[in-house]
Structures are given as C-alpha cells and as structure tokens.
Amino acid sequence: MRNKLWGRCLVVLAALWGVAAPAQAQSFAQGTFDPTIPTLTETVGHAPGTRITSPDQTYAYLKALVAAAPDRTRMVQYASTWEGRPLYYVILSSPDNIARLDAIRADLANIAAGRASNGAALPVTWLAYGVHGNEISSTDAALMTAYHLLAAQGDARADKIMRETIVVIDPMQNPDGRARFVNNFLAASGIDPAADRQAAEHDEPWPSGRVNHYMFDLNRDWFTLSQPETRGKVAAIRSWNPVVVVDLHEMGGDESYFFSPAAQPFSPNLTQAQIRAYELIGRANAAAFDAMGEPYFTREVYDLFYPGYGDTWNAHQGAIGSTYEQASARGLVFERRDGTELTYADGVRNHFTTSLATAGAVADNPQRFLSDFAQYRAANANGAAGRGTYLIDLSKRRWNAESLGRRLAAQGITVLRREGPASACGKSFPQGYLAVPQAQPAARLVKSLLDRDTPLPPDFLEEQERRRSQDLPHELYDVTAWSVGLMAGTDVTLCNAAATGDALAAETPIAPLNEGSGAFAIAVPWTDSGQARLVTLALRDGIKGRVTDKAFTSGGNTFPRGTVVFPAGDNSPENMARLAMLAREVGAHTVALASGWVDSGPNLGSESFVRLSLPRVAIAWDDGISQLSAGAMRYVLERRLGLPVTPIRTQRLARADLSEYDVLLVPEGDPSAILGEGGQRTIRDFVRKGGVLVAVGDSLETFSGGDSPMLAVKREAALGRDPGAGGDDAEAGLAEALEIATDAEYREAIKDEKALPDTLPGALLNVVAQRDHFLSAGYDDGGVVLATGTQIFTPLDRADGVNVLRFAAPGNLIASGYVWDENRRQLAYKPYLMAQRQGRGLVIGFAHDPSTRAYLDGLDLLIANAVLVAPSRVR
Ligand SMILES: [Zn+2]
C-alpha cells in the first residue's frame, strides 16, 4: 500500500519537475534540502501524501521540526479541545527575525491599534489548516510547508519568505475531528486503498470528522466563540495581527481547486484596497498552478458575506482573509466521475503549492501589505466606518448583554461599561449600558456584528430574484442575518452619543446582582440565560425550588412568570449558602424574600407554584439526526445551562427503556425510517405515560403524520401550489386540454404542484407569544428566532394544542436579513413553538432549531422552558 502510493507520488513529482526527487527531499518542490531537518518519514515512518498523518504524528513531527531549528521557529499551544488534545501554532522566520520577535509583535500591536509603526514590524502570513477535520490533505500540506521553509537550500522564494515575513502555521484547527476521521478511515481500510467512493473508508459514520467534539462547524463559530478551539484561535490571531489569513479546506472530490478572489456576495464592510489585494494573491496562486498545469477556479461558490467564516471574520479585522479549497480524496485515492484518479498526495501538493505561493506574494510586497493593514486600522480608528456608538441596555437580558460584551471584547473590540442608572441617546438605562464605539480599529467587524442588518449587494439580489423567477436555485451559501444583539435577545441602540465607561475585558466575570433582604426564600427571576443556568446548577446540587406560571409582586419587586423560588423552609442552611455561592459564580440575579406574603399574584403555597426537579434528559443521536443540530442542542443544555444529557442512538430507540427519562429531545433530521414503527411506538408510549417529547425542525414531520399524529400539524407546500391536484382525474387516462398562450401560462403549466416553499437561507424573524402558556415564560414581549429552510407548518387548532409562539404579522415579521416575499407572506402567523398534550405527557415542537450554532442565546429560556421546566409542569 505504502510503496504503491509513494511510487504514484514520485511519478507525480517526476512529471512535474522533470527530475526524480532526491532521497532526502520530501518537499513537493524541487531543490536540495538540509539533512539536519528531519523528514516526515524519519519522524513518523511515512512519506508525505502516502498516509493520512494522525494528530499524534502531527504533534510529533512539529516538535521534531522545531527541535531541529530552534533559531527559526517558535511553537505555541493556544488551546485544548473538549477531548483534551492540544492546539498549536508554529512561527517560522529567519534567525534575525525570531531573535527580535517580541519587538516585531509589539510594533504590530501598535499598528493594529491605529498608531504609527516604529519600523520593527514585519507582515505576518497566517496559514490555518484542517478546520474541518475530514478535509485531510491540508494538515499534511502544513507539515510540508513548514519542512520546506526550514529545509530548502538555495530556494530564493523560501529565503525571501523567511527574511521578509513571519509565517504562522496552525496545522490542525480541529484535532478531535481529524482523529475521528483517521480512526474511521483506518478501521475501514484493507490491503489496498479503495478508489471506489462507496467504500467504507470514504464514507464516514455519524458524526463525521468535519465537526468538533460538540459537532460544531468551527468555520461558522468565529464571532460566537462558543468552542474552545475558536476562543484560543481568535486570541492567538489577535496577538499577531496577520495581514493575510488563509483557511485551507477540501471540497467534493470531483472539483478542482478554489482560491480567492471569492464569489459574490461580498460583505459591504470590505474595502476597495482589500478587494485589490485579493486579486494580487489570486494571481500569485494562479501562476503557481499554471506552472503545474493544474486546473482551478475563482469567484464562484465561496463568498465573503457571513462574518463567522475564517475568511470574512479576518477580513473584518483588516487582513486579507481567504478560503482555499482542494478536491478531497477523502482517503488515499479516489476515482472521479470522469474516470481519473485523485490521490491524497495530489491534494497535499496543491495546498502546499498555494501555501508557498501566498506566503511568497506577501514576501514580494511586504511594505504594501503592512501599510494597507496599517491604513485600514488607523482609518477605522479615525471614524472611517462611522463615529456613532452602539449602546447595549443592561436592564434587558442582563446576563446575555454582559456575556455579549465579553465576546466582543475577546475579538479585540473596545467595549466600555457604564455602571448604574444613566441616560444617553434620549433613552434611560436604569441598570447602565455597554458602549461600543464605531471609531475603533475593528470598526468593520463591529458594524458587521452589531448593525441590525448587513445588506446584500443590490445587483446580487436582483440576480437571485431573477433565478427564482426561472425556478433556479438561489446562490446564497449561508444565513443573511446574524445581528448579535438581536440573537442575544438584548436591546442595542446606535446613536451619536460619545461613549463613556470603563473598558471591559473578556475575562472579567459577570458580577452577581443581589437584591431584597430577608431569610424566607431566594427568588430567581426568569429573565436571562444566567438565571436558567443558576436554577439548573441548584437543582443538580439537590437544592429544592418551585416555579410559578404566573407573575407576582412582593416587597415592591415584580417577578415575571417562570420565576423560581427556593424557600429556606424546603432547604437546609447549607443548601441556601450553596445557592448563594452558585449565584456568585454564575453572576446571576437573585432577590431575597422576607415573607411568603405577596402583594399581588399567587402566594408561594399556591398551585401556580410547582416543585421543580432536575429532569433526566435523553437526546436522539446518530443516523437520521442532524449532527449539527444534535451537537448544538447538547452543547447549549450541557455547557451553557449545565444540564447533563444522555445520547441514545436512533437505531436503539425502538427497544430503549425510556422510563429512565423525563424528556426525549429529537433534534433536526429525518429519523422516521430508522425509528420505524417500533421506535414510534416506544416514543408514543413514553409520552402517554407522562414523558415530554421535544421535536425540532423537520423532525416534527416524524411525529405529525398518520391517522393519529402526536402533533396535529402539517407541513405546507409552496404558496399557490395544490399538493392534492391531479389525484381525482388520474383514472381518466387523458389530461385536461390546456391552451398555453403566454410565458407565464407556460410556467404555470410546468410547475410542481407539490413543491415546497423556496429555501430560506436564514433570517431573524419576530415571534409573538401566547402569554398564558408556561412554555413562553420569559417571552411576554415576543422574541427573535432564526428561520431557515423550507419548513412551514399549519397552526395547531384549539382542540389539539397551543401555538405557544407564532411568527408575527407579515408587515412586522422580519427582524433582520433577507426573506423571499412568498416566504414572508406564508410564514406570517404560522407556529414556531407548538405544544400538544398526549395522554399524561406533552409533545413540544420547534419549527426551527433554537440552538443553531449556539448563537441564539436569547432563546435559552425557551429551551429551558421546554426541557428543564416542562416535566415538572406536566406532572
Ligand atoms: Zn471546509
């Protein structure tokens, strides 16, 4: 296997360069190589491109390279994964540059702050590989790039890169995912690598190596920072202020190679200078590929719009941020549809080629890249992107607002915190505010995240509407809305007031808020994510609480419905002290009550208060379930709220003993075929006996079909279609005569009567609460949700259940983003959150996932209502 492939690799090399590679050379470029720099073969036992280098082998080789060239390298651990694997970056430059690395870094920080350079700075090219762990060739390319820069002798380009620039290589952004891929690949492999794409070694089991431990797409997480890999990476990049950032990926095996310039749409927050620099780098990559005779494409598919991508986020910091994509062999050899074979070595070589070409482009133009970056940061600091201030109200979803402020600070954004009552912008802020000035070096990232809307380019939109009118699919790659203030459920105002307050640091703990006095009970108002986390942690520690479904007032304080009260009479003094400690740790809001007497609303002994106990939660896992949805839901429950979740594989659910659980969560997906009748029966029994079923997104359909659906809703076809059409006349054999006189009539004649609504790429929409239901506690004023895809459900009728949250009226529906007009009209008034009693239990349906990417933290209370509170209410 090894000889055969290395032979293939050598053939490639020989064909490329017209020479046989010398024994020592393990680069994909010609030359002589320093024998004191260890090769991959010497260190881990295989040559580049002949095996998929595992995470452990990657670490071993990086350490060997750094040990062999201590004067030209630095290796830094920047994070650890959920599964305990380290993440490293390696700095490469000439001995002179490495010797003055601290001075270079300090001057780069000067420039990034919008100040003048002292002349010490050099441009940093940041090359990041393998963010998707099953996009395998990039990590091996990272190792070869590092080897080449250290070992190549007499290579003028490598010398120039080391002399004129700093190269930072992050070889493996998602080691947990890569380990998963490599393990699955090795477990399925046999005597020879299989080229057949159907072979198990190319066909990963659930979950794929693309995602990290909590099954997040790390290339969507850059501004959410929910995952440790992203938090560490963002801090590392901020500390180096690179001028160029490349994120190297893989795409389908039948493609060729993609590099920037990117496709439309571009974010309006890019500058003309940036767009010119993309062209310069693109031409350098093109020249390298032309020399190899390799095909490539630019300006298609991969856009620069959503700021959670590695390319766009870094572009909003002033770097030239790019995505490169290599066709994936998803193994060692892959037969393409055109009959040719793609090898792993091909992919490694191509990513190696663009890595060096891109670093070379920076080395050829070091002053241009540095001064473009300096001008970008200084102009923003001087107000080029605006001079207003975003004010985030700390009296609404306080914990989420504080948490958002820290996330922004972690991205290098200046956030000021004004404590206590204040007024600004003609508004009063009874608990103060966070102020984010527009005039700062990262202004365009600030705008992109905090503006309510980031408009799509009008000509791009026009083209998409034209495509839709021709029944062609639209070309939007991701969501059109991500306004972080809306997603956190906070209130953000942009005005011209000057920003005042103390600088907020990302690490500053959220301060607890303690009010009231007395020893009768501690009340936890149901107002934000921190409150839900405190209640969950308290229940886990055995502290006894009661939850109300009606608002009450006591001692001059108003407590919204959903408030949880922990009476001293139900708890030991130790438990009450433990509760106070947890509240401090979380930074939660608690109110001490002196008496059970209330001024209005139910007394604590009323039946409106029910005993709240920690639910036992299972989540449907594995085939038939979306790994992104399952991972995000589990992450929000476990890591944000603190509630442990037990995954049960869909294949086992038919024979599972669900009596061990209070809640079964079924994330997005289509599990019906795998559940089968047995699984449906098990779940129905579970609910009838008092269980809570929470179904999300298209999984709702699994429970809404048949003669006696568990949730009596139906999915709707597109507007103007009639899914029942044609049924009655089927026996006649002849079709009704039809005269077609116009283009419009022709389109009408060929339309698909069963077509679903056009896919919504993703927009933030307003929902309205049915205020009497416990599931909407915390949402009396409605909320903002993310809607994506094609699913629109009919409302539950009164006899069947409650539409707890429904989409707002058409004129008030859109909070942010672009929505096709038919979607807007059809979604209005349709259910978002539904509840239907079944026997002694309850079925809860979310039409769209509230946990997507863990970035809708404004919906955490809704998730807590459905998972944490519902079992106690149902009993
Ligand atoms: Zn990728």
mmCIF file of C-alpha atoms in Angstrom, residues 766 768 806-814 824 828-829:
data_model
loop_
_atom_site.group_PDB
_atom_site.id
_atom_site.type_symbol
_atom_site.label_atom_id
_atom_site.label_comp_id
_atom_site.label_asym_id
_atom_site.label_seq_id
_atom_site.Cartn_x
_atom_site.Cartn_y
_atom_site.Cartn_z
ATOM 1 C CA ASN A 766 -40.075 38.166 15.122
ATOM 2 C CA VAL A 768 -45.339 36.619 19.239
ATOM 3 C CA ARG A 806 -46.133 32.169 16.311
ATOM 4 C CA PHE A 807 -44.478 34.253 13.641
ATOM 5 C CA ALA A 808 -45.505 37.912 13.604
ATOM 6 C CA ALA A 809 -47.802 39.507 11.038
ATOM 7 C CA PRO A 810 -46.288 39.917 7.542
ATOM 8 C CA GLY A 811 -45.544 43.618 7.984
ATOM 9 C CA ASN A 812 -43.709 43.027 11.246
ATOM 10 C CA LEU A 813 -42.145 39.655 10.556
ATOM 11 C CA ILE A 814 -38.575 40.424 9.547
ATOM 12 C CA ARG A 824 -42.659 36.348 4.280
ATOM 13 C CA ALA A 828 -46.653 35.124 9.000
ATOM 14 C CA TYR A 829 -48.863 33.818 11.818
#
